[in-house]
Short mmCIF file of C-alpha atoms in Angstrom, two decimals:
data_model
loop_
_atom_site.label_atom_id
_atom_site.label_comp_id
_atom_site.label_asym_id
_atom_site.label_seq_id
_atom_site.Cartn_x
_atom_site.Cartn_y
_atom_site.Cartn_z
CA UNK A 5 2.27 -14.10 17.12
CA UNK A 6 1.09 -10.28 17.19
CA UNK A 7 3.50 -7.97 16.58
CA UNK A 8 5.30 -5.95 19.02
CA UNK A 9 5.97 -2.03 19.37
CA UNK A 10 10.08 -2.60 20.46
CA UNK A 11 12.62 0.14 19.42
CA UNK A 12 16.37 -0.13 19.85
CA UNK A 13 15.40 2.37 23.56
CA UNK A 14 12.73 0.82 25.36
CA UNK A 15 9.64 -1.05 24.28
CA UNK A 16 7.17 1.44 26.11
CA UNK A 17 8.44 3.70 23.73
CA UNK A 18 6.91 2.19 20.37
CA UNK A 19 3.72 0.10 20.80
CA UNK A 20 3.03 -2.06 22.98
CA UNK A 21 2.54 -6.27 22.40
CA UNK A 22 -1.04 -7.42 22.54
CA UNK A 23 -3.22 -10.39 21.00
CA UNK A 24 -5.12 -8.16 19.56
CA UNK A 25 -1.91 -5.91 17.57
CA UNK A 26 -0.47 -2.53 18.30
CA UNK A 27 -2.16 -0.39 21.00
CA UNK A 28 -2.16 2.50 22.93
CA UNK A 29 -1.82 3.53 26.25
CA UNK A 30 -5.85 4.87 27.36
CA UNK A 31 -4.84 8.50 28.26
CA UNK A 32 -4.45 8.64 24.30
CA UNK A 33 -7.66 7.20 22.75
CA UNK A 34 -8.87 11.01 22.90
CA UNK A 35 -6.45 12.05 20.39
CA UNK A 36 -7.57 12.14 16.05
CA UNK A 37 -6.13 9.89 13.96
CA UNK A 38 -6.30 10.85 9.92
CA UNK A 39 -6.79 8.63 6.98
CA UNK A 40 -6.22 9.63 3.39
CA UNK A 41 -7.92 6.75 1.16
CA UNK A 42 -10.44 5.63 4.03
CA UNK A 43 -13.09 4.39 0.93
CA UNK A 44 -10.12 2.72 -0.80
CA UNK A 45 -8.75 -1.02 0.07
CA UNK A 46 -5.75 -0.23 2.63
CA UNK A 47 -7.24 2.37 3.30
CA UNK A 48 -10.49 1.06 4.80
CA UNK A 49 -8.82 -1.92 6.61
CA UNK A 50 -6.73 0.76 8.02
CA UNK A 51 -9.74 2.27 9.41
CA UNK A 52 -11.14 -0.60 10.88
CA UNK A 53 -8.32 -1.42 12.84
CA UNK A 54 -8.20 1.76 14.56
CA UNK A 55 -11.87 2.21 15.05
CA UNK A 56 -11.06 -1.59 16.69
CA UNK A 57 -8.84 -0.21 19.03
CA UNK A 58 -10.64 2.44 20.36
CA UNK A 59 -9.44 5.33 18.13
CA UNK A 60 -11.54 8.25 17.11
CA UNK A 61 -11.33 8.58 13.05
CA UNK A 62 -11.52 11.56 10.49
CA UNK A 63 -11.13 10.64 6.62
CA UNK A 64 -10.28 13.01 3.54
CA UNK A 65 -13.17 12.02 1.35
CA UNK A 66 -13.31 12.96 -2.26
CA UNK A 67 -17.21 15.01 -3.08
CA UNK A 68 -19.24 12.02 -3.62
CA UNK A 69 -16.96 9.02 -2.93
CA UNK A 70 -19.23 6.26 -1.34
CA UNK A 71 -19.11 6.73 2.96
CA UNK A 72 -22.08 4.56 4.21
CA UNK A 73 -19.18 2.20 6.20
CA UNK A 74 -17.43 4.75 7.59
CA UNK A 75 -20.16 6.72 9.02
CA UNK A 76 -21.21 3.49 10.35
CA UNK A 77 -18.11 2.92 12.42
CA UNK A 78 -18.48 6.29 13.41
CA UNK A 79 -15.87 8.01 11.61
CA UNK A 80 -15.77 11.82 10.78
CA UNK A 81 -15.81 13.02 7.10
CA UNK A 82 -14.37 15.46 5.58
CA UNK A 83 -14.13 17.11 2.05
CA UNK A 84 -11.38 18.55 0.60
CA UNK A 85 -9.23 18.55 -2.73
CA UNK A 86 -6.14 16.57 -1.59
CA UNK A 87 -3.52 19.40 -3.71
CA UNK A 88 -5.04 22.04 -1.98
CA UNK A 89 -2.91 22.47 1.33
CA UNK A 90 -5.42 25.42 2.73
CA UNK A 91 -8.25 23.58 2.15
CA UNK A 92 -7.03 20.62 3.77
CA UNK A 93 -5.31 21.88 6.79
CA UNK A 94 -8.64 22.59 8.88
CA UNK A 95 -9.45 19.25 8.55
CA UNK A 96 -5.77 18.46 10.31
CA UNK A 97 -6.91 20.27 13.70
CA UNK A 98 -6.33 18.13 17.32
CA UNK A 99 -4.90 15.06 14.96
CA UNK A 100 -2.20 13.42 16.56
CA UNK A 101 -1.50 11.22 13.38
CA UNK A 102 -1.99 10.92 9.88
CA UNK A 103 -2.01 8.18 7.74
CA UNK A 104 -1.94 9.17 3.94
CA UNK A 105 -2.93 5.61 2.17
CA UNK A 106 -4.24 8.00 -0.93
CA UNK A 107 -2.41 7.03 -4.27
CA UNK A 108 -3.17 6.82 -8.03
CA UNK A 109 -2.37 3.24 -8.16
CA UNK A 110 -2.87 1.57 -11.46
CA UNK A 111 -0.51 0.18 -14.69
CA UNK A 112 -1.75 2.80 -16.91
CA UNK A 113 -2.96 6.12 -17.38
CA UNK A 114 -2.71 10.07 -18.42
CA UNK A 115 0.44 11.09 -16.18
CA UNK A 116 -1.07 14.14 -15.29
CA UNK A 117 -3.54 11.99 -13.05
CA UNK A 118 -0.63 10.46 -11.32
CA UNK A 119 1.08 13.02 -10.36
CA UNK A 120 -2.33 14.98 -9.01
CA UNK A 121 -2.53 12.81 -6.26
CA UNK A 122 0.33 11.05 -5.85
CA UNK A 123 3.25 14.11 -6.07
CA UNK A 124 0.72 17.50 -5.59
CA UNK A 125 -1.44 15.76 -2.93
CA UNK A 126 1.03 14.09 -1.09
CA UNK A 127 3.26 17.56 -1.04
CA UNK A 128 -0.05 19.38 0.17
CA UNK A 129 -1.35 17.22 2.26
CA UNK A 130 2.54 17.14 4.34
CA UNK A 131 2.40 20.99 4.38
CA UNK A 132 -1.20 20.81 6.19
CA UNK A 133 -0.04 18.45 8.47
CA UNK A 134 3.16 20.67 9.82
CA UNK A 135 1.44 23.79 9.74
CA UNK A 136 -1.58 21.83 11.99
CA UNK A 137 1.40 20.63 14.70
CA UNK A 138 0.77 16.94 13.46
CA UNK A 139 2.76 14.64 15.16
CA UNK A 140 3.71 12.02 12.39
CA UNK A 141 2.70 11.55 9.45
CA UNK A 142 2.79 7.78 7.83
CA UNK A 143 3.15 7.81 3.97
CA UNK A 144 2.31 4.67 2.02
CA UNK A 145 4.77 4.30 -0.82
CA UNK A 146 5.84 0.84 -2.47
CA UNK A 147 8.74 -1.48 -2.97
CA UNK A 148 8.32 -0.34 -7.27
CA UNK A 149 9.72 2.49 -6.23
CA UNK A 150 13.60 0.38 -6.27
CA UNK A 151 12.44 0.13 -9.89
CA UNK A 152 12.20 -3.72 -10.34
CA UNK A 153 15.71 -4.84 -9.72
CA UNK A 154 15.17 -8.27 -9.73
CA UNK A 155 17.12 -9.04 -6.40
CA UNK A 156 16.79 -8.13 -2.96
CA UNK A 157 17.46 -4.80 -2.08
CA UNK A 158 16.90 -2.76 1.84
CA UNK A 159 15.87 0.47 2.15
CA UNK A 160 19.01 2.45 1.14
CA UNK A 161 19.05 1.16 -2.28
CA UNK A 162 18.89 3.89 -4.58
CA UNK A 163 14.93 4.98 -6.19
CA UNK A 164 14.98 4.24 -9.97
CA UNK A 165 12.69 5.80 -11.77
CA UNK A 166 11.30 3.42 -14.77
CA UNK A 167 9.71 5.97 -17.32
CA UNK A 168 5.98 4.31 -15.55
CA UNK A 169 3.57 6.72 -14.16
CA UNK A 170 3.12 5.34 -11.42
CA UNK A 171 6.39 4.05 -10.15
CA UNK A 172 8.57 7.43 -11.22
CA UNK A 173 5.20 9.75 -9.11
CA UNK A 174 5.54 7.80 -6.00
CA UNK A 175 9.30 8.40 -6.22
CA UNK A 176 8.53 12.07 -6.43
CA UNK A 177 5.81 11.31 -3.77
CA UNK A 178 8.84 10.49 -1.32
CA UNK A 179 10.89 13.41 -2.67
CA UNK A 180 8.17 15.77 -1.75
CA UNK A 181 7.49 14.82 1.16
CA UNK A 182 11.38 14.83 2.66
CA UNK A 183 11.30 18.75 1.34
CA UNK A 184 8.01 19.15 2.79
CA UNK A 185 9.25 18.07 6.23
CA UNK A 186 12.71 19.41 6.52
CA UNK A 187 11.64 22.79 5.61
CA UNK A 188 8.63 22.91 8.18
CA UNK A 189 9.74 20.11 10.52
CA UNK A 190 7.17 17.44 10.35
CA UNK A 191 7.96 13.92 11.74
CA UNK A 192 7.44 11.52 8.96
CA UNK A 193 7.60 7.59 8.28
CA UNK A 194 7.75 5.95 4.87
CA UNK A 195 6.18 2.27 4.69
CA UNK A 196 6.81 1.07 1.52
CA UNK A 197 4.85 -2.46 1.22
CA UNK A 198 5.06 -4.73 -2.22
CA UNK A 199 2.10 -6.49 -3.67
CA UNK A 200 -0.61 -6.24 -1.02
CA UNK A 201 -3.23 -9.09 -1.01
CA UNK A 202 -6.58 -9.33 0.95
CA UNK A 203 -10.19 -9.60 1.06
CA UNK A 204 -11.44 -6.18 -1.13
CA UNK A 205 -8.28 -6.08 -3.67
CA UNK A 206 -9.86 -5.31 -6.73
CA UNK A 207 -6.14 -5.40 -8.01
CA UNK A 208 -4.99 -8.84 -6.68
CA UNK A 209 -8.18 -10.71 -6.46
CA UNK A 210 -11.09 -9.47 -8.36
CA UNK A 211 -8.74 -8.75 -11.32
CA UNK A 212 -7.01 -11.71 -10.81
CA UNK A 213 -10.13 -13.90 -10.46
CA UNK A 214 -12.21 -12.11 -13.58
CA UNK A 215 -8.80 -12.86 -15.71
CA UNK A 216 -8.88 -16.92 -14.86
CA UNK A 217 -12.34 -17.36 -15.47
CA UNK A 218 -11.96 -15.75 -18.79
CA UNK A 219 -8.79 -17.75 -19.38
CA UNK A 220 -6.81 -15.06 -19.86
CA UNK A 221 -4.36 -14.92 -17.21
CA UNK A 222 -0.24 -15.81 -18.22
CA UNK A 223 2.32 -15.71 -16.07
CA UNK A 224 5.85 -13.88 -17.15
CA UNK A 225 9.13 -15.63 -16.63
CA UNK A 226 10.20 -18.65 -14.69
CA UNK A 227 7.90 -19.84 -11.96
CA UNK A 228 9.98 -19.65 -9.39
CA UNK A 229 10.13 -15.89 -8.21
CA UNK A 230 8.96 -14.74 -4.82
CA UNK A 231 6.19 -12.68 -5.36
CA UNK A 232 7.00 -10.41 -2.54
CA UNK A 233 3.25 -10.82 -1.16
CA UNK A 234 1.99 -8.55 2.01
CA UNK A 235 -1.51 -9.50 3.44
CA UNK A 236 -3.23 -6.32 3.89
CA UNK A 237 -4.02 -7.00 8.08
CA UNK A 238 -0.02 -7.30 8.02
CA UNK A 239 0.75 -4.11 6.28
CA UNK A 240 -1.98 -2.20 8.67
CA UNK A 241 -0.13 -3.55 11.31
CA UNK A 242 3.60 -1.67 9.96
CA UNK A 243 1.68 1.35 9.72
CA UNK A 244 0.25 1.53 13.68
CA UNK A 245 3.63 0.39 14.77
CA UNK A 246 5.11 3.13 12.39
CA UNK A 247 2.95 5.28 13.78
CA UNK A 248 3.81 4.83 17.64
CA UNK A 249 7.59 4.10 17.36
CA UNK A 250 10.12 7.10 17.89
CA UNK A 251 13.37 5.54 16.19
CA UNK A 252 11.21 5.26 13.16
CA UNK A 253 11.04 9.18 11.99
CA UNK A 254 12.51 10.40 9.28
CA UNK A 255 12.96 6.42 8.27
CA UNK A 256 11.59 4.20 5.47
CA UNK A 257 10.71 0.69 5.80
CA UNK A 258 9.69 -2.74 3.62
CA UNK A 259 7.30 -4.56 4.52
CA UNK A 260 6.19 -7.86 3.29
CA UNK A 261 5.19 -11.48 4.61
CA UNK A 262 8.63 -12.80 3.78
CA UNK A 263 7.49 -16.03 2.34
CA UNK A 264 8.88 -17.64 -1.00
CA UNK A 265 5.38 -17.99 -2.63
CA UNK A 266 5.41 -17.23 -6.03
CA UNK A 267 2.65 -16.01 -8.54
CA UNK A 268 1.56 -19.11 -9.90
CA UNK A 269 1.11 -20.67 -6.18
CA UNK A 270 -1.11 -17.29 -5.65
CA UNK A 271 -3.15 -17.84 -9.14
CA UNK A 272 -3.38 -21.55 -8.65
CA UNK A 273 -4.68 -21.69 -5.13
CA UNK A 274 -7.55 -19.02 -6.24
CA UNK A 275 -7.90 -20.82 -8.91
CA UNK A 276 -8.29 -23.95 -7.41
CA UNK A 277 -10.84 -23.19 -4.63
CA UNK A 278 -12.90 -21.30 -6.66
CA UNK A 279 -13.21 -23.66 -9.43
CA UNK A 280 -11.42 -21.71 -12.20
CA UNK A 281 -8.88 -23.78 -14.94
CA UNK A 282 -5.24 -22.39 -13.30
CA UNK A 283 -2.74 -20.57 -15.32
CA UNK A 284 -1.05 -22.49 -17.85
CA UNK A 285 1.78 -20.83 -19.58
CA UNK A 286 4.27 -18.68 -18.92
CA UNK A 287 5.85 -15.99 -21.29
CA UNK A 288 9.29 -15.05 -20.81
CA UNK A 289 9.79 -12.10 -19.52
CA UNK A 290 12.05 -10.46 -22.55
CA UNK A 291 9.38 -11.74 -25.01
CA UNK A 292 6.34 -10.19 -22.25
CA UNK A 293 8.08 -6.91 -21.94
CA UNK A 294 8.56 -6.18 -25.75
CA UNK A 295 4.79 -6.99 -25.87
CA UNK A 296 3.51 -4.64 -23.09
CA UNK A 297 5.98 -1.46 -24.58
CA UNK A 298 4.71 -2.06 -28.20
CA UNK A 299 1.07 -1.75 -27.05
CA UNK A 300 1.48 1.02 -24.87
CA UNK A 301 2.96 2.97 -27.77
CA UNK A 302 -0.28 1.82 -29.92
CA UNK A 303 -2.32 3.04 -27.13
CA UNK A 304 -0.25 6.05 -26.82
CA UNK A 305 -0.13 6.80 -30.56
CA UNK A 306 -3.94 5.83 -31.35
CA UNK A 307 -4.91 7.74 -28.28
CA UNK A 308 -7.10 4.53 -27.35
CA UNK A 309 -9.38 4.51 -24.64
CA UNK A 310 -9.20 1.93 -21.61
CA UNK A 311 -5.97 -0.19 -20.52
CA UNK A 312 -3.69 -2.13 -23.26
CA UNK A 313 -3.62 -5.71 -22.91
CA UNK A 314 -0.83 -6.13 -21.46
CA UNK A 315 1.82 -3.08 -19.51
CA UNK A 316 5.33 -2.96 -18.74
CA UNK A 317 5.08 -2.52 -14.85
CA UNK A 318 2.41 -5.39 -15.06
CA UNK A 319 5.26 -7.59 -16.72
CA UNK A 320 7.94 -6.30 -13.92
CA UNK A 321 5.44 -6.76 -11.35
CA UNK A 322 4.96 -10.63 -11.94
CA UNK A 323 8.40 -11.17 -13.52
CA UNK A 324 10.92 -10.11 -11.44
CA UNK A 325 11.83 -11.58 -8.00
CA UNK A 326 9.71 -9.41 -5.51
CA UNK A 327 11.92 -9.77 -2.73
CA UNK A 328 12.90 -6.87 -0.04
CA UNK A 329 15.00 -6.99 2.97
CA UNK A 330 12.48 -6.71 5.76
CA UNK A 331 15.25 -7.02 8.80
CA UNK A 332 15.06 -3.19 9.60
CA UNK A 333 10.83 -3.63 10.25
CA UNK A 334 11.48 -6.51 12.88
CA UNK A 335 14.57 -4.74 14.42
CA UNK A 336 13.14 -1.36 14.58
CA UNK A 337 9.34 -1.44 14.26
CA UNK A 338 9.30 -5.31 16.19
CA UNK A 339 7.14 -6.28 13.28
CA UNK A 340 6.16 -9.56 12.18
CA UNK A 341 3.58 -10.78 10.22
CA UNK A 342 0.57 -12.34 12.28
CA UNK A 343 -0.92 -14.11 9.32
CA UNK A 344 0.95 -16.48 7.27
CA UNK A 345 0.53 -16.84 3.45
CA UNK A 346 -1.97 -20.08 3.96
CA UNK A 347 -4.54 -18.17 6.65
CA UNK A 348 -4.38 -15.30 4.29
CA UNK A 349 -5.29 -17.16 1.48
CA UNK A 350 -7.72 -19.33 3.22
CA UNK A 351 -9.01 -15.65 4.25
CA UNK A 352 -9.10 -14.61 0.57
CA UNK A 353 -10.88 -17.37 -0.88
CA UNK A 354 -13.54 -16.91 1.98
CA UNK A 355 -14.38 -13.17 1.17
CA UNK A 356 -14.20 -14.00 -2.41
CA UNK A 357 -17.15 -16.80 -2.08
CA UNK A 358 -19.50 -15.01 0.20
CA UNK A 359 -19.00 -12.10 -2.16
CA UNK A 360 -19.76 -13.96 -4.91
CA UNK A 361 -16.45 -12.66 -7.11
#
């Protein structure tokens, strides 16, 4: 089942339902929409749904970031450093919305790269939008921002920041962009999604695969922990309905599939299809987690290049229950997820073969 645009006033107020997801009414297709992190995974699924439903496109491009796929579906380009709020904001002109899917996201790095894009850009990039009379703006933040409680938590539960790069920057992300918009006045909605999955995730299925074939994938903790998986067309689908629906400014939502899969279902079924040997072990997590912080002080101390074998958020990522109260998404946003954890995979696996991973 698609999902619907209802709010708690009217349906015609929000989106309306289709088989093909969220649309819009036709008097509207002339209006911009605005994508941070168009060449990036979210990002350029993002795209392609809106291009799909008749929307006209611009994307903040970094100076030579790869664009051959988004001139093709005819979006417009634009250059501009993201921190830079007077650079950006002529690129901001006639855009009804904008979507900023731009983030640092990794388990490791200089903080200073972080908090560039994820706290300075995000800050900037809000400040253009207000100034340009944008009429929301849809930030992409993530569940790690709760800070790995190991239960279920909703959206009011309080943002704990972990000492992690990138959890603590997208917490100041959010804080930024609150200031941002009660001083100036811009709409805003926060969609805050947990492990996305899809066809293109060079986090959750190109790492994932490269790590079983060389045999060095372990699970963390007990086996049975919801991984808190959101299929990418799913999450796309939160932020046009986000977009469109008037009870959601100012409000933050989670979004994931709601389905009790756990990592080691995710690893095995890749594994299985695509001929790799499956995960076999698991490390509890106490053991996992003193691992990951005493190499991330020898990569801190030795000042050594690359990633550490193993990281702290990557341990609280795959070893704590993944699990967010969704209820406010279907209530207020009418959202549910239109593919199920066994298309998506199915979906996965099929990308992953004709692409050769």
């Amino acid at each position: 089942m698609s999902p619907s645009g209802r709010c708690a006033t009217t349906a015609s107020r929000c989106c309306g339902r289709s088989s093909a997801g969220p649309r819009w009414a036709e008097r509207e297709v002339h209006l911009l929409d605005y994508v941070t992190g168009a060449t990036g995974f979210l990002g350029g699924h993002l795209v392609e749904a809106l291009v799909r439903r008749g929307r006209r496109v611009r994307a903040l491009v970094r100076p030579g970031s790869p664009r051959g796929e988004l001139m093709r579906l005819g979006v417009q380009c634009v250059e501009a450093p993201l921190a830079d709020a007077n650079a950006v904001e002529p690129g901001l002109r006639d855009v009804d919305t904008v979507y900023h899917c731009a983030a640092k996201v990794d388990d490791w790095g200089p903080w200073q790269s972080f908090h560039e894009v994820n706290v300075r850009g995000t800050a900037a990039l809000a400040r253009a939008a207000a100034r340009a009379g944008v009429r929301r703006f849809v930030h992409v933040s993530t569940t790690d921002v709760y800070g790995h409680p190991d239960r279920e938590v909703d959206e009011d539960a309080p943002l704990r920041p972990r000492g992690m790069p990138y959890v603590d920057t997208k917490i100041q992300g959010e804080e930024a962009l609150r200031r941002a918009a009660d001083e100036l006045g811009l709409s805003f909605t926060i969609v805050r999604p947990a492990s996305i999955i899809g066809p293109r995730s060079r986090t959750f299925v190109t790492g994932v695969l490269e790590r079983l074939r060389r045999r060095a994938l372990v699970l963390v903790g007990p086996p049975f922990r919801p991984a808190g998986f959101a299929y990418v067309d799913n999450v796309v689908d939160a932020l046009l309905l986000a977009a469109r629906c008037e009870r959601a400014a100012g409000r933050a939502y989670n979004v994931h599939d709601d389905v009790p899969a756990t990592w080691r279902d995710y690893c095995g079924i890749l594994a299985r299809s695509l001929g790799c040997p499956p995960p076999r072990w698991a490390v509890p997590r106490p053991l996992a987690y003193a691992a990951a912080s005493a190499s991330e002080l020898c990569w801190r101390v030795l000042r050594r290049p690359g990633h550490p074998p193993i990281t702290r958020l990557a341990v609280e990522l795959v070893g704590t229950t993944q699990r967010f109260a969704v209820e406010r998404a279907r209530q207020e946003l009418g959202l549910r997820p239109a593919v199920d954890f066994h298309e998506a995979m199915r979906r996965i696996v099929s990308w992953a073969v004709e692409a050769r991973i």
